[in-house]
Coordinates of C-alpha atoms in Angstrom, one line a residue:
X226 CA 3.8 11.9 -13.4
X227 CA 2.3 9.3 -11.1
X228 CA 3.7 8.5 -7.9
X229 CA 3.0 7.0 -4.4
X230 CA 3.8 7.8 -1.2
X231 CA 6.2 5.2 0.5
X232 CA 7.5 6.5 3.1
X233 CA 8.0 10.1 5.5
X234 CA 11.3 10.0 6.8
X235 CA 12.8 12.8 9.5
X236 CA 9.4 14.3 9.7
X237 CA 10.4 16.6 6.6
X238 CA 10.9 14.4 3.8
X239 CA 8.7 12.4 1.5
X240 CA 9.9 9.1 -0.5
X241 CA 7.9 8.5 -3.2
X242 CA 8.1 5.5 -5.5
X243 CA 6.7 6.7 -9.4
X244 CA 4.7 5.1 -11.5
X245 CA 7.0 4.6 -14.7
X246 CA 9.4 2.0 -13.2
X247 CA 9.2 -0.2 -10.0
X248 CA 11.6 0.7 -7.3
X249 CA 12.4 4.2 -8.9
X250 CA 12.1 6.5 -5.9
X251 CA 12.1 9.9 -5.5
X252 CA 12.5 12.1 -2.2
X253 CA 10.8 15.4 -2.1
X254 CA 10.8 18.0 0.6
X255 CA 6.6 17.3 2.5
X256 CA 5.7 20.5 2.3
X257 CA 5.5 20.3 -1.8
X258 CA 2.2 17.4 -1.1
X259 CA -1.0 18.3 0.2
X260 CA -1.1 18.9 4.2
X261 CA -3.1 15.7 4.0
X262 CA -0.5 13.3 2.5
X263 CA -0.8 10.0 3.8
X264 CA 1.7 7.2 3.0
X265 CA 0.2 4.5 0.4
X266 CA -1.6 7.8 -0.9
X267 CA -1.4 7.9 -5.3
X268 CA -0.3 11.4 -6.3
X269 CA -0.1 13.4 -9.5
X270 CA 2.5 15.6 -10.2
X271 CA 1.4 18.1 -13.0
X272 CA 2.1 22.2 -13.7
X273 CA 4.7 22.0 -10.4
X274 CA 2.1 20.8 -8.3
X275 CA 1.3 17.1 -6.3
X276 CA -2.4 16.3 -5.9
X277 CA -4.2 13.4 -4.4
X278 CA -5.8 11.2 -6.5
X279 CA -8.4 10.2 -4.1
X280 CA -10.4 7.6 -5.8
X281 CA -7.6 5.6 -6.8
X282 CA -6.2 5.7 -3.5
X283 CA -9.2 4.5 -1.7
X284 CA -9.5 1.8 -4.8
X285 CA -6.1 0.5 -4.0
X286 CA -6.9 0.5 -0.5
X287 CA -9.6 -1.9 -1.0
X288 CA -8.0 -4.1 -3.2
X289 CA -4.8 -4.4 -0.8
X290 CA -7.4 -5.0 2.3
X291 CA -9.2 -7.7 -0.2
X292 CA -6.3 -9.7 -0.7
X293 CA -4.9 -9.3 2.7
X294 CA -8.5 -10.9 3.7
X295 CA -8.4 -13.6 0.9
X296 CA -4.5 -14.6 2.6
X297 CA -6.2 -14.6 6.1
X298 CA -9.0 -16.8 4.9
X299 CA -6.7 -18.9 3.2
X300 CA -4.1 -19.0 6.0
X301 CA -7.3 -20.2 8.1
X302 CA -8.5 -22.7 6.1
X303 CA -5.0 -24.3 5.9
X304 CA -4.7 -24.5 9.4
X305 CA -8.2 -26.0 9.9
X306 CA -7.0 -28.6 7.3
X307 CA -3.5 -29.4 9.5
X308 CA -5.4 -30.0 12.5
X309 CA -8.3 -32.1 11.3
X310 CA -5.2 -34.1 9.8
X311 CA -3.5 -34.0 13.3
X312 CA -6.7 -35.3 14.7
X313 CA -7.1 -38.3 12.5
X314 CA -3.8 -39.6 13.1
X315 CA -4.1 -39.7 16.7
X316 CA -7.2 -42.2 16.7

């Protein structure tokens, strides 16, 4: 079973959202994961154990800060385009 970590919640408890349907959640006690659980980690549940799948976390780390980027780029570039607008009306 895949999963990722979503949320910690009274310091204790770990929401995770699995792999096989989006927005199926499951809450686990923490101390099941790794002492290094992070939230937005990917896990693996297999043979009553959660591991870390730490290549695909860091890959869908850098594909969330990519298009996060990409927006602020965007975002910029919009703006710049507003106030050159904004400019040529006034003269």
């Amino acid at each position: 079973m895949k999963a990722i970590i979503d949320r910690f919640e009274d310091n204790n408890l770990a929401v995770l959202e699995l792999n096989d349907q989006s927005g199926n959640m499951l809450t686990i006690s923490r101390h099941k994961l790794p002492s290094n659980a992070c939230q937005g980690d990917i896990l693996y549940y297999q043979d009553g154990v959660w591991t870390i799948a730490e290549e695909e976390t860091t890959q869908r780390q850098n594909d969330i800060d990519e298009l996060f980027n990409s927006l602020l780029v965007r975002d910029d570039n919009e703006d710049d385009s507003y106030q050159d607008d904004a400019y040529s009306k006034d003269e």
